[in-house]
Coordinates of C-alpha atoms in Angstrom, one line a residue:
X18 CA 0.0 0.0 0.0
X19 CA 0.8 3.6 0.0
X20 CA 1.0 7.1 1.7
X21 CA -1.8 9.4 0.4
X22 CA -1.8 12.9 1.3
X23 CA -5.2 14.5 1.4
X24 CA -5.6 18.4 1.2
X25 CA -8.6 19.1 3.5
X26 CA -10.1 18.0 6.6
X27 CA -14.2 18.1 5.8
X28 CA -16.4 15.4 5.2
X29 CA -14.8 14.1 1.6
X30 CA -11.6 14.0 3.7
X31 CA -12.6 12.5 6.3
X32 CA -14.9 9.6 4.5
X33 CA -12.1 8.8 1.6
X34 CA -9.8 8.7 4.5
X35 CA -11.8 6.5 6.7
X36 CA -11.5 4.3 3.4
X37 CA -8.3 4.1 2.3
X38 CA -7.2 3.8 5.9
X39 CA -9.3 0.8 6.6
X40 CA -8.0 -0.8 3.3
X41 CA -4.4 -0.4 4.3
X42 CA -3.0 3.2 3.1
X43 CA -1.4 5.7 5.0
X44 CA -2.7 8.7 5.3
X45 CA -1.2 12.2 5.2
X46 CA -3.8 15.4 6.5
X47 CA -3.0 18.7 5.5
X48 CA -5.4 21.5 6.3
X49 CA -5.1 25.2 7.1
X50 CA -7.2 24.0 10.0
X51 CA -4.4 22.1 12.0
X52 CA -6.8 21.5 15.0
X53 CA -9.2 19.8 12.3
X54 CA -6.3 17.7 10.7
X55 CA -4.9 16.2 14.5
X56 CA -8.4 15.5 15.2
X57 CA -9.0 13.6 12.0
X58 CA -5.4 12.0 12.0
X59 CA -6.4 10.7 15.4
X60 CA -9.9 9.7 13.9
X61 CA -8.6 7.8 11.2
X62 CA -5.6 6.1 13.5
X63 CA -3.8 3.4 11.6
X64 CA -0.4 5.7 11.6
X65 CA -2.7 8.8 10.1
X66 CA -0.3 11.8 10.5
X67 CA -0.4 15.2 9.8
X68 CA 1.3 17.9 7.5
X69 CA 2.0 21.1 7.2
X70 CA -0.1 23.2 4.9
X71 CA 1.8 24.3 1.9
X72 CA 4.3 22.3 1.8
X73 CA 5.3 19.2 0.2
X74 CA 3.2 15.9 0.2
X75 CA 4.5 12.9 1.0
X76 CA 2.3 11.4 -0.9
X77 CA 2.7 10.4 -4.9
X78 CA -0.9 11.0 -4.9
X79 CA -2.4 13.9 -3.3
X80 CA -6.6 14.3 -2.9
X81 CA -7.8 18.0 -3.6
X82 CA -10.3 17.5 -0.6
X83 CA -11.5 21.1 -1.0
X84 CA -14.6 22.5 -1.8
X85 CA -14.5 24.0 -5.5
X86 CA -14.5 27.7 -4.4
X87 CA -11.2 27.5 -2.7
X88 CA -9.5 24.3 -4.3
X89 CA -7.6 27.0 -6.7
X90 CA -6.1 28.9 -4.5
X91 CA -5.0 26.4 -2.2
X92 CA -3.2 24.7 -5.4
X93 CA -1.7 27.9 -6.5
X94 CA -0.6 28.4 -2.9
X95 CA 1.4 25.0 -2.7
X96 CA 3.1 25.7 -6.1
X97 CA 6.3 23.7 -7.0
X98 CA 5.9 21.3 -3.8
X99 CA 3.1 19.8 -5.9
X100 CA 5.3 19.0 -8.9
X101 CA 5.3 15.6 -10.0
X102 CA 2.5 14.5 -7.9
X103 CA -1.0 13.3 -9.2
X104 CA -3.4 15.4 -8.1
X105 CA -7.0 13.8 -7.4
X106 CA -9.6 16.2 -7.8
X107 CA -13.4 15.4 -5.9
X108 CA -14.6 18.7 -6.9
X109 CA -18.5 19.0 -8.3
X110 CA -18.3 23.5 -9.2
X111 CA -22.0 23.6 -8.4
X112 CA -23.5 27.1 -8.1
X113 CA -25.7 27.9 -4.3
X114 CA -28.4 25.4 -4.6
X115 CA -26.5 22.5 -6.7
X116 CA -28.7 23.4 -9.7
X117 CA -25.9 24.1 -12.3
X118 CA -22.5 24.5 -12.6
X119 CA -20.6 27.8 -12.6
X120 CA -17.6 27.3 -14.9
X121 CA -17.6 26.8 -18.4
X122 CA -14.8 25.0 -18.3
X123 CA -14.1 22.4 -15.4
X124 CA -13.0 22.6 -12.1
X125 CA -10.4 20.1 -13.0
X126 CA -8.8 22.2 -16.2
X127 CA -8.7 24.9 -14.2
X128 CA -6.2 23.1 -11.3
X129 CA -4.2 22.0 -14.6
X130 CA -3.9 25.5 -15.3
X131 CA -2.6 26.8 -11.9
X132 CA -0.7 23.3 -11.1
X133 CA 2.9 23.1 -11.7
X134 CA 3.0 21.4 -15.1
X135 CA 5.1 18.2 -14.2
X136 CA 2.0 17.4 -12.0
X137 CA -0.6 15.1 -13.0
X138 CA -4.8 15.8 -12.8
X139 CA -7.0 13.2 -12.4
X140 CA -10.6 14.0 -12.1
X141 CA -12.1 11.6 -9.7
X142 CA -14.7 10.7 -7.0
X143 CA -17.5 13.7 -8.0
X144 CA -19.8 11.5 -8.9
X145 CA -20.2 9.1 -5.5
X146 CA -22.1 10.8 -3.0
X147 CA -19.5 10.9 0.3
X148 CA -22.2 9.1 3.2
X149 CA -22.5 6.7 -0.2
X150 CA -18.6 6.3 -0.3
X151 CA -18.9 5.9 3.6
X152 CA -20.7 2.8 3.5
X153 CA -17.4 1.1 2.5
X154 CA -19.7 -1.4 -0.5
X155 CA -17.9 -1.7 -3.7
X156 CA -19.2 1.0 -6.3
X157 CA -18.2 2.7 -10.1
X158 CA -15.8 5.2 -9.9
X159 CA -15.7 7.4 -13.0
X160 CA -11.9 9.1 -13.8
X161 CA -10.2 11.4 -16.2
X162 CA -7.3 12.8 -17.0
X163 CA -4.5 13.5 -19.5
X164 CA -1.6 10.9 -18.1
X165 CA -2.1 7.3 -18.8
X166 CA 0.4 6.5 -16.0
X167 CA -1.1 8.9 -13.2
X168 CA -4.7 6.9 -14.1
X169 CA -3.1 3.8 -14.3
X170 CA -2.0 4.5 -10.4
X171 CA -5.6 6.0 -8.9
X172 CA -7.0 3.4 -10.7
X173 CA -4.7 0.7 -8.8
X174 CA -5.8 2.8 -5.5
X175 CA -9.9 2.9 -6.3
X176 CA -9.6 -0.8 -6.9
X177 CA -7.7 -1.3 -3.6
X178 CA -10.5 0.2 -1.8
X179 CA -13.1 -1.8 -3.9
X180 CA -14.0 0.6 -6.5
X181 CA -13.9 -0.2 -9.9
X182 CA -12.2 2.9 -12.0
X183 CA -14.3 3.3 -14.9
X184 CA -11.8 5.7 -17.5
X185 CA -13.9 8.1 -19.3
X186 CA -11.3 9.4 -21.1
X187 CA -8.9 12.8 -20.8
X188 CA -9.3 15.8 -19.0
X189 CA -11.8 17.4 -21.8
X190 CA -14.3 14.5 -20.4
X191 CA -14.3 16.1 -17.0
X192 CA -16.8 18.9 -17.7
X193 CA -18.9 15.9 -18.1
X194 CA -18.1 13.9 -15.1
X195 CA -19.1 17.4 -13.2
X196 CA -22.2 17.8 -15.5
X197 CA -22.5 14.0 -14.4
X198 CA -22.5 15.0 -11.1
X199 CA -25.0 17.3 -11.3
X200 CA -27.3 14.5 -12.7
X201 CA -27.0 12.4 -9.6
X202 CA -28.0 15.5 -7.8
X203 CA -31.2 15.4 -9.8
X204 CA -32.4 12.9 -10.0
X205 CA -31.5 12.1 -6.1
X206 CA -33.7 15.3 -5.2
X207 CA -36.5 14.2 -7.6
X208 CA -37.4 10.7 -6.4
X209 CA -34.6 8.8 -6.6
X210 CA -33.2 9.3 -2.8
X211 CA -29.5 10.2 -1.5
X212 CA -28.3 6.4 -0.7
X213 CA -27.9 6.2 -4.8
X214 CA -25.0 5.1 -6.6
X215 CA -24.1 5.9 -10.5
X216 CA -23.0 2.7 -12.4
X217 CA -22.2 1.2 -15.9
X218 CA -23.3 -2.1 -17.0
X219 CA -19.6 -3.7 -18.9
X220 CA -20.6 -6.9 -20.7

C-alpha cells in the first residue's frame, strides 16, 4: 500500500480517508485548520499523520479534498511542492443550490492550469455521494485525466478500496463527469433518494 496525502479535513476528507485507511494506506492530513487535521489524524488512526499546509506531500498521490470555491487557491498556494505529484480532484463546481455548474470549463482544467506542469490531474470521486462512499460497499468510480500513467495508479488505489475505476477518457471528459454530477443531484432530489450510486453495465 501507500501514503496518500489529502488536502482538507471536511467530510470528503474525512470519509475517503476512513477508506483508504481501513484498506491499508497511510494517510497524510493537510489542512489550514491544524486542529481539524490532529483531530482527524487521530480519527482515522492506523499511523494517520499530519502535515504542514503548503508544503510538500509525501504522498505520490495527493486528494484535492477542498470545496471548488477555494480548491484554486490552495493549489496555487502549494506551487512547486506539488510538482510531479497526481493530483486527485473530488470537486462538483456547483452554483448555491446545486442546480448548475458555474464554470464553463471544469474545475479540473482549471487546477491543470494553476498546477505546476510536471503534475498530473485526475478527475475523480465527483460523482459518488460521500455518506454513499462511507458505506465502504464496492461501487463505479468514474476518472479522467490526461496521463495514462497517473490513471493507471488512482486506478490501482480505487480498486484497492473496492471501487472499480471506470476511464472516461482525458481531462476534456471532466466537464462531463461534473455535469455527471450534477445529474446524480437530480435525479437524487427528484425521487430517486440520497443512498444512490451511478454505475455502468460492462458486458
Amino acid at each position: 500500500m501507500t501514503t496518500i496525502s489529502i488536502i482538507g479535513s471536511g467530510n470528503m476528507a474525512t470519509t475517503i480517508g476512513t477508506r483508504a485507511a481501513k484498506h491499508g494506506h497511510t494517510i497524510e492530513i493537510m489542512s489550514r485548520n491544524t486542529a481539524k487535521a490532529k483531530a482527524l489524524a487521530e480519527q482515522l488512526g492506523n499511523g494517520a499523520a499530519v502535515g504542514t499546509f503548503g508544503a510538500k506531500p509525501p504522498g505520490e498521490i495527493v486528494i484535492l479534498a477542498v470545496p471548488y470555491a477555494g480548491v484554486v487557491d490552495a493549489v496555487t498556494t502549494y506551487g512547486d511542492a506539488l510538482a510531479g505529484k497526481i493530483l486527485v480532484d473530488i470537486t462538483n463546481p456547483f452554483n448555491d443550490d446545486a442546480s448548475g455548474l458555474v464554470t464553463t470549463t471544469s474545475a479540473t482544467q482549471e487546477i491543470a492550469a494553476a498546477a505546476p506542469e510536471s503534475a498530473h490531474v485526475v478527475k475523480a470521486f465527483n460523482t459518488i455521494f460521500g455518506h454513499v462512499l462511507a458505506t465502504g460497499t464496492p461501487l463505479d468510480a468514474f476518472i479522467a485525466g490526461d496521463s495514462a500513467g497517473a490513471k493507471s495508479t488512482v486506478t490501482a488505489f480505487l480498486e484497492s478500496m473496492e471501487l472499480r475505476a471506470l476511464d472516461a477518457g482525458r481531462l476534456q471528459a471532466a466537464p462531463t463527469l461534473e455535469s455527471t454530477g450534477l445529474l446524480l443531484m437530480g435525479l437524487a432530489r427528484n425521487g430517486a433518494g440520497f443512498d444512490i450510486s451511478l454505475g455502468a453495465a460492462v458486458r
